[in-house]
CSV table of C-alpha atoms in Angstrom, one decimal:
chain,number,residue,atom,x,y,z
H,152,MET,CA,65.0,3.1,-86.4
H,153,CYS,CA,64.0,-0.8,-86.4
H,154,LEU,CA,62.1,-2.7,-83.5
H,155,ASP,CA,63.1,-6.4,-83.0
H,156,PHE,CA,61.2,-8.0,-80.1
H,157,PHE,CA,62.5,-11.7,-79.0
H,158,PHE,CA,62.4,-13.9,-76.0
H,159,PHE,CA,65.3,-15.2,-74.3
H,160,ASN,CA,65.8,-17.2,-71.1
H,161,PHE,CA,62.1,-16.6,-69.9
H,162,GLY,CA,62.9,-12.6,-70.2
H,163,CYS,CA,61.8,-10.3,-73.0
H,164,TYR,CA,64.6,-8.2,-74.7
H,165,ARG,CA,64.3,-5.6,-77.4
H,166,GLU,CA,66.8,-4.7,-79.6
H,167,LEU,CA,67.3,-1.0,-80.5
H,168,ASP,CA,69.3,0.0,-83.8
H,169,VAL,CA,69.4,3.6,-83.0
H,170,SER,CA,72.3,4.2,-85.3
H,171,LEU,CA,74.3,2.4,-87.9
H,172,ASN,CA,77.4,3.2,-86.1
H,173,MET,CA,76.5,2.0,-82.7
H,174,PRO,CA,76.4,-1.2,-81.2
H,175,PRO,CA,72.7,-2.8,-80.6
H,176,GLN,CA,71.8,-2.2,-77.0
H,177,ARG,CA,69.3,-4.5,-75.1
H,178,ARG,CA,67.0,-3.7,-72.6
H,179,TYR,CA,65.6,-6.4,-70.2
H,180,ILE,CA,61.9,-6.5,-69.6
H,181,SER,CA,60.8,-8.9,-66.9
H,182,PRO,CA,58.2,-11.5,-67.4
H,183,THR,CA,56.3,-9.9,-64.6
H,184,THR,CA,55.8,-6.7,-66.9
H,185,VAL,CA,54.9,-8.8,-69.9
H,186,ILE,CA,52.1,-10.3,-68.0
H,187,ILE,CA,50.9,-7.1,-66.4
H,188,ALA,CA,50.8,-5.5,-69.8
H,189,GLY,CA,49.1,-8.5,-71.5
H,190,ALA,CA,46.3,-8.6,-68.6
H,191,LEU,CA,45.9,-4.9,-69.2
H,192,PHE,CA,45.3,-5.5,-72.7
H,193,ILE,CA,42.9,-8.5,-72.2
H,194,PHE,CA,40.9,-6.2,-69.7
H,195,SER,CA,40.7,-3.4,-72.0
H,196,SER,CA,39.8,-5.4,-74.9
H,197,CYS,CA,37.1,-6.9,-72.6
H,198,GLY,CA,35.8,-3.5,-71.6
H,199,LEU,CA,35.3,-2.7,-75.3
H,200,THR,CA,33.8,-5.7,-76.2
H,201,ASN,CA,31.1,-5.4,-73.4
H,202,SER,CA,30.6,-1.6,-74.3
H,203,PHE,CA,30.0,-2.3,-78.0
H,204,TYR,CA,27.5,-5.3,-76.7
H,205,ARG,CA,25.5,-2.9,-74.4
H,206,LEU,CA,25.4,-0.3,-77.6
H,207,ILE,CA,24.0,-3.2,-79.6
H,208,ARG,CA,21.7,-4.1,-76.8
H,209,THR,CA,20.3,-0.7,-76.5
H,210,ARG,CA,19.6,-0.7,-80.2
H,211,GLN,CA,17.9,-4.1,-80.2
H,212,SER,CA,14.1,-4.2,-81.2
H,213,ASN,CA,11.9,-5.5,-78.6
H,214,GLU,CA,9.4,-6.3,-81.2
H,215,PHE,CA,8.2,-9.9,-81.3
H,216,ASP,CA,5.6,-12.0,-83.1
H,217,VAL,CA,4.8,-15.1,-80.9
H,218,LEU,CA,4.8,-16.3,-77.2
H,219,ILE,CA,6.2,-19.4,-76.7
H,220,PHE,CA,4.8,-21.2,-73.8
H,221,THR,CA,7.2,-24.0,-72.6
H,222,GLN,CA,6.6,-26.5,-70.4
H,223,ASN,CA,9.1,-29.4,-69.0
H,224,TRP,CA,9.2,-32.5,-67.7
H,225,PRO,CA,10.7,-32.4,-64.2
H,226,VAL,CA,12.2,-35.9,-64.0
H,227,SER,CA,14.0,-35.1,-67.4
H,228,VAL,CA,15.2,-31.7,-66.1
H,229,CYS,CA,16.4,-33.1,-62.9
H,230,LEU,CA,18.3,-35.7,-65.2
H,231,SER,CA,19.7,-33.0,-67.3
H,232,TRP,CA,20.9,-30.7,-64.4
H,233,GLU,CA,22.9,-33.6,-62.7
H,234,ALA,CA,24.5,-34.7,-65.8
H,235,LYS,CA,26.1,-31.2,-66.3
H,236,GLN,CA,27.9,-31.5,-63.1
H,237,LYS,CA,28.3,-34.1,-60.3
H,238,THR,CA,27.9,-31.5,-57.5
H,239,ASN,CA,24.3,-30.5,-59.2
H,240,THR,CA,21.4,-31.6,-57.1
H,241,CYS,CA,17.7,-31.4,-57.5
H,242,SER,CA,15.5,-29.7,-55.0
H,243,PRO,CA,14.1,-32.0,-52.6
H,244,GLY,CA,10.1,-32.3,-52.6
H,245,VAL,CA,9.7,-30.8,-55.9
H,246,ASN,CA,6.8,-31.6,-58.2
H,247,ILE,CA,7.8,-34.5,-60.1
H,248,SER,CA,4.2,-36.0,-61.4
H,249,SER,CA,3.0,-33.4,-63.6
H,250,TRP,CA,4.4,-30.9,-66.2
H,251,THR,CA,5.7,-27.6,-65.0
H,252,ILE,CA,6.3,-24.4,-66.6
H,253,HIS,CA,9.8,-23.0,-67.9
H,254,GLY,CA,8.5,-19.8,-68.9
H,255,ILE,CA,6.7,-17.9,-71.5
H,256,TRP,CA,9.1,-16.4,-74.1
H,257,PRO,CA,8.3,-13.6,-76.6
H,258,THR,CA,10.1,-14.3,-79.8
H,259,LYS,CA,10.5,-13.0,-83.4
H,260,LEU,CA,10.0,-15.3,-86.1
H,261,GLY,CA,13.3,-16.5,-87.4
H,262,THR,CA,15.5,-15.3,-84.6
H,263,LEU,CA,15.8,-15.5,-81.0
H,264,GLY,CA,14.7,-13.1,-78.4
H,265,PRO,CA,14.2,-10.3,-77.7
H,266,PHE,CA,15.6,-10.4,-74.1
H,267,PHE,CA,15.9,-8.3,-71.1
H,268,CYS,CA,13.8,-5.5,-72.6
H,269,ASN,CA,13.5,-3.3,-69.5
H,270,THR,CA,16.1,-3.3,-67.0
H,271,SER,CA,14.4,-0.7,-64.9
H,272,ARG,CA,11.7,-3.3,-63.8
H,273,PRO,CA,13.5,-5.9,-61.8
H,274,PHE,CA,11.9,-8.9,-60.3
H,275,ASP,CA,10.0,-8.1,-56.9
H,276,PRO,CA,9.0,-10.9,-55.1
H,277,ASP,CA,5.9,-8.9,-53.3
H,278,ALA,CA,4.4,-8.7,-56.7
H,279,ILE,CA,3.7,-12.2,-56.9
H,280,TYR,CA,2.2,-12.2,-53.4
H,281,GLY,CA,-1.2,-14.5,-53.6
H,282,ILE,CA,-0.1,-17.0,-56.3
H,283,GLN,CA,3.5,-17.9,-54.6
H,284,ASP,CA,1.8,-21.2,-53.7
H,285,ARG,CA,0.7,-22.2,-57.0
H,286,LEU,CA,4.0,-20.9,-58.4
H,287,GLU,CA,5.8,-23.4,-56.0
H,288,LYS,CA,3.7,-26.0,-57.5
H,289,GLN,CA,3.4,-25.5,-61.1
H,290,TRP,CA,6.7,-23.3,-61.7
H,291,SER,CA,8.6,-24.9,-59.6
H,292,LEU,CA,12.4,-24.8,-59.7
H,293,ILE,CA,13.7,-28.2,-60.2
H,294,GLU,CA,17.4,-27.4,-60.1
H,295,LYS,CA,18.7,-26.9,-56.5
H,296,HIS,CA,20.1,-23.1,-55.9
H,297,LYS,CA,21.0,-21.1,-53.2
H,298,LYS,CA,18.5,-18.3,-54.0
H,299,HIS,CA,14.9,-19.3,-53.7
H,300,ASN,CA,13.6,-17.0,-56.1
H,301,MET,CA,16.5,-17.0,-58.8
H,302,PHE,CA,14.4,-19.1,-61.5
H,303,TRP,CA,11.6,-16.6,-61.2
H,304,ARG,CA,13.8,-13.7,-61.2
H,305,HIS,CA,15.6,-14.9,-64.5
H,306,GLU,CA,12.4,-15.7,-66.5
H,307,TRP,CA,10.6,-12.3,-65.6
H,308,GLU,CA,13.9,-10.2,-66.3
H,309,LYS,CA,14.8,-11.9,-69.4
H,310,HIS,CA,11.6,-12.7,-70.9
H,311,GLY,CA,8.6,-11.1,-68.9
H,312,THR,CA,9.8,-7.4,-69.3
H,313,CYS,CA,9.6,-8.1,-72.9
H,314,ALA,CA,6.0,-9.6,-72.6
H,315,ALA,CA,4.9,-6.6,-70.7
H,316,GLN,CA,4.5,-4.7,-74.1
H,317,LEU,CA,1.0,-6.5,-74.1
H,318,PRO,CA,-1.6,-5.2,-72.0
H,319,GLN,CA,-2.7,-8.5,-70.9
H,320,LEU,CA,1.0,-9.2,-69.5
H,321,SER,CA,1.8,-5.6,-68.3
H,322,THR,CA,2.7,-6.6,-64.8
H,323,GLU,CA,4.7,-9.0,-63.1
H,324,PHE,CA,1.8,-10.5,-61.5
H,325,THR,CA,-0.2,-11.1,-64.7
H,326,TYR,CA,2.7,-12.7,-66.6
H,327,PHE,CA,3.2,-15.4,-64.1
H,328,LEU,CA,-0.4,-15.7,-63.5
H,329,GLN,CA,-1.2,-16.2,-67.4
H,330,GLY,CA,1.5,-19.0,-67.1
H,331,LEU,CA,-0.3,-20.7,-64.5
H,332,ASN,CA,-3.5,-20.5,-66.1
H,333,TRP,CA,-2.1,-22.1,-69.3
H,334,ASN,CA,-0.4,-24.7,-67.3
H,335,SER,CA,-3.8,-25.7,-66.2
H,336,GLU,CA,-5.7,-25.5,-69.6
H,337,TYR,CA,-3.0,-27.0,-71.8
H,338,ASN,CA,-1.3,-29.1,-69.3
H,339,VAL,CA,1.0,-31.9,-71.3
H,340,THR,CA,0.1,-34.5,-68.7
H,341,THR,CA,-3.4,-34.7,-70.1
H,342,MET,CA,-2.5,-34.1,-73.4
H,343,LEU,CA,-0.3,-37.4,-73.4
H,344,GLN,CA,-2.6,-39.3,-71.2
H,345,GLU,CA,-5.4,-38.9,-73.8
H,346,SER,CA,-3.3,-40.8,-76.4
H,347,ASP,CA,-2.2,-43.3,-73.8
H,348,ILE,CA,1.3,-42.0,-73.4
H,349,VAL,CA,2.6,-42.5,-69.9
H,350,PRO,CA,5.7,-42.0,-68.0
H,351,GLY,CA,8.2,-45.1,-67.8
H,352,LYS,CA,8.0,-45.9,-71.4
H,353,THR,CA,9.8,-45.2,-74.6
H,354,TYR,CA,8.2,-43.7,-77.6
H,355,ASN,CA,8.8,-42.6,-81.2
H,356,ILE,CA,8.9,-38.5,-81.1
H,357,SER,CA,6.5,-38.4,-84.0
H,358,THR,CA,4.0,-40.3,-81.7
H,359,ILE,CA,4.2,-37.7,-79.1
H,360,TRP,CA,4.4,-34.9,-81.3
H,361,SER,CA,1.0,-35.9,-82.9
H,362,ALA,CA,-0.6,-36.4,-79.6
H,363,VAL,CA,0.0,-32.7,-78.6
H,364,LYS,CA,-1.2,-31.4,-82.1
H,365,LYS,CA,-4.1,-33.6,-81.7
H,366,SER,CA,-5.0,-31.9,-78.7
H,367,ILE,CA,-4.4,-28.3,-79.4
H,368,GLY,CA,-4.8,-28.5,-83.2
H,369,LYS,CA,-1.7,-26.5,-83.8
H,370,ASN,CA,2.0,-27.3,-84.5
H,371,PRO,CA,4.1,-27.7,-81.4
H,372,HIS,CA,7.7,-28.0,-80.8
H,373,LEU,CA,9.5,-30.6,-78.6
H,374,ALA,CA,12.8,-30.7,-77.1
H,375,CYS,CA,14.9,-33.7,-75.7
H,376,PHE,CA,17.8,-34.1,-73.4
H,377,ASN,CA,20.5,-36.5,-74.8
H,378,ASP,CA,22.5,-38.1,-72.0
H,379,PRO,CA,26.0,-37.9,-72.9
H,380,VAL,CA,27.1,-41.1,-70.8
H,381,SER,CA,24.1,-43.3,-71.5
H,382,LYS,CA,23.3,-42.0,-74.9
H,383,SER,CA,19.7,-42.4,-73.9
H,384,SER,CA,17.4,-39.3,-75.4
H,385,TYR,CA,14.7,-38.1,-72.8
H,386,LEU,CA,11.8,-36.1,-73.4
H,387,LEU,CA,12.3,-32.8,-72.0
H,388,GLU,CA,10.1,-30.0,-73.3
H,389,VAL,CA,6.9,-29.2,-75.1
H,390,ARG,CA,6.3,-25.6,-76.4
H,391,ILE,CA,3.4,-24.3,-77.6
H,392,CYS,CA,3.0,-20.8,-79.3
H,393,PHE,CA,0.4,-17.7,-79.1
H,394,ASN,CA,-0.2,-14.7,-80.8
H,395,LYS,CA,-0.2,-11.3,-79.3
H,396,SER,CA,-4.0,-11.7,-78.7
H,397,LEU,CA,-3.0,-14.9,-76.7
H,398,GLU,CA,-4.7,-17.1,-79.1
H,399,LEU,CA,-3.1,-20.5,-80.2
H,400,VAL,CA,-1.1,-20.4,-83.4
H,401,ASP,CA,1.6,-22.9,-85.1
H,402,CYS,CA,5.0,-22.5,-83.9
H,403,ASP,CA,6.1,-22.2,-87.7
H,404,GLY,CA,9.0,-20.1,-88.1
H,405,THR,CA,10.4,-20.2,-84.6
H,406,LYS,CA,14.0,-20.7,-84.0
H,407,PHE,CA,15.5,-22.7,-81.1
H,408,GLU,CA,19.4,-23.2,-80.1
H,409,ASN,CA,20.6,-21.7,-83.4
H,410,LYS,CA,18.7,-24.0,-85.5
H,411,TRP,CA,15.8,-23.5,-88.0
H,412,TYR,CA,12.2,-25.0,-87.6
H,413,PHE,CA,9.6,-24.4,-90.0
H,414,ARG,CA,6.9,-26.4,-91.7
H,415,ARG,CA,7.9,-27.7,-95.3
H,416,SER,CA,6.0,-30.6,-95.6
H,417,GLN,CA,3.4,-32.8,-93.5
H,418,SER,CA,6.3,-35.1,-92.5
H,419,LEU,CA,7.7,-34.4,-88.7
H,420,ALA,CA,11.3,-35.1,-90.1
H,421,ASP,CA,10.8,-32.5,-93.0
H,422,ALA,CA,9.2,-30.1,-90.6
H,423,ASN,CA,12.0,-30.3,-88.0
H,424,TYR,CA,9.6,-29.3,-85.2
H,425,THR,CA,11.9,-31.0,-82.8
H,426,ASP,CA,15.5,-31.3,-81.7
H,427,CYS,CA,14.8,-34.9,-80.5
H,428,SER,CA,16.4,-37.9,-82.5
H,429,LEU,CA,13.9,-39.2,-85.0
H,430,ASP,CA,16.0,-42.4,-85.6
H,431,THR,CA,15.7,-43.7,-81.9
H,432,LEU,CA,13.1,-44.1,-79.1
H,433,VAL,CA,12.6,-41.3,-76.7
H,434,GLU,CA,12.2,-42.1,-73.2
H,435,TYR,CA,9.5,-40.5,-71.2
H,436,PRO,CA,11.2,-41.5,-67.7
H,437,LEU,CA,9.4,-42.3,-64.7
H,438,PHE,CA,11.0,-40.9,-61.5
H,439,ILE,CA,12.3,-43.9,-59.4
H,440,GLN,CA,13.2,-43.2,-55.6
H,441,GLN,CA,16.9,-44.2,-54.9
H,442,PRO,CA,17.2,-46.0,-51.7
H,443,PRO,CA,19.8,-44.0,-49.6
H,444,PRO,CA,23.3,-45.4,-49.4
H,445,THR,CA,24.0,-48.3,-46.6
H,446,PRO,CA,26.5,-46.7,-44.3
H,447,THR,CA,29.7,-48.6,-43.6
H,448,PRO,CA,30.4,-49.1,-40.0
H,449,ILE,CA,33.4,-47.6,-38.9
H,450,ARG,CA,35.4,-48.8,-35.9
H,451,PRO,CA,35.9,-46.3,-33.2
H,452,LYS,CA,39.5,-45.3,-32.8
H,453,GLN,CA,41.0,-46.4,-29.7
H,454,HIS,CA,43.4,-44.1,-27.8
H,455,PHE,CA,47.0,-45.2,-27.9
H,456,LEU,CA,47.7,-45.0,-24.3
H,457,ILE,CA,45.0,-47.2,-23.5
H,458,ASP,CA,46.1,-49.7,-25.9
H,459,MET,CA,49.7,-49.6,-24.2
H,460,LEU,CA,47.9,-49.9,-20.5
H,461,LYS,CA,45.9,-53.1,-21.7
H,462,LEU,CA,49.1,-54.6,-23.2
H,463,ILE,CA,51.1,-53.8,-19.9
H,464,GLN,CA,48.4,-55.3,-17.7
H,465,LEU,CA,48.3,-58.5,-19.9
H,466,LEU,CA,52.2,-58.8,-19.6
H,467,ALA,CA,52.0,-58.3,-15.7
H,468,TRP,CA,49.3,-61.3,-15.8
H,469,ALA,CA,51.3,-63.4,-17.8
H,470,THR,CA,54.5,-63.1,-15.9
H,471,SER,CA,53.0,-63.1,-12.4
């Protein structure tokens, strides 16, 4: 018995050679049946893939070597967010004058993660009672979303549940409080100002990197946002690293965005402590308040019958 599948006139025909002495028979299968069968195959495949992914996740080690404390420049975050999609907007009244917190990320050297270490500990807004006002200012949501706590929820569930292995960061409250304290102690605004690096100007990325290292005495990592339209590069994030005793360490051996960053020499270009362009100047953007667009005056629509009455009155006056 042989099976031969082929398409004809948007239908699928199957030819069955049941016997050498019998003429081939054709059985019609509608396009709808083909689509349904294909959809079922895709869904079943995705289900198996997700199950396999969950199995790997359950066996994934939650061990980490360093904590990466990431601060971002709100103006660059806003530019990056709005560049992703035309409908994206930034939160009104957000802090744009000082570096804010992105997160504290437990990281295994040479790889990414771990992530989502304890799904039994979801984000609880009541757990950050007493520090929410500070979070609004220092760990603020730049990107405008519908859910107010969406950013904090993401950081806690993805990274905080892994950091909670440490006694110092064992609760949601202590995790966020540690970020606030580090932001005050190692604020990038102050670090850069000490080296006369201020918003509104462009700099070589090595100048910015050296300023941060001079301030903390350890090797940081810098990240930039490259605008796809203007081709400009903006300083986006500064990342510094801590060990499990919450002591500053070099960010050597950390991995970001599937790229390797490790120290081979004293040269920044060789060390790859940044994903920023080394060949062009990097902008440290200054927020400029754009004036609201001037509304175009719209002539009010006049009712058709009123216009006709006016015309009739004019004609009656002219012919009287």
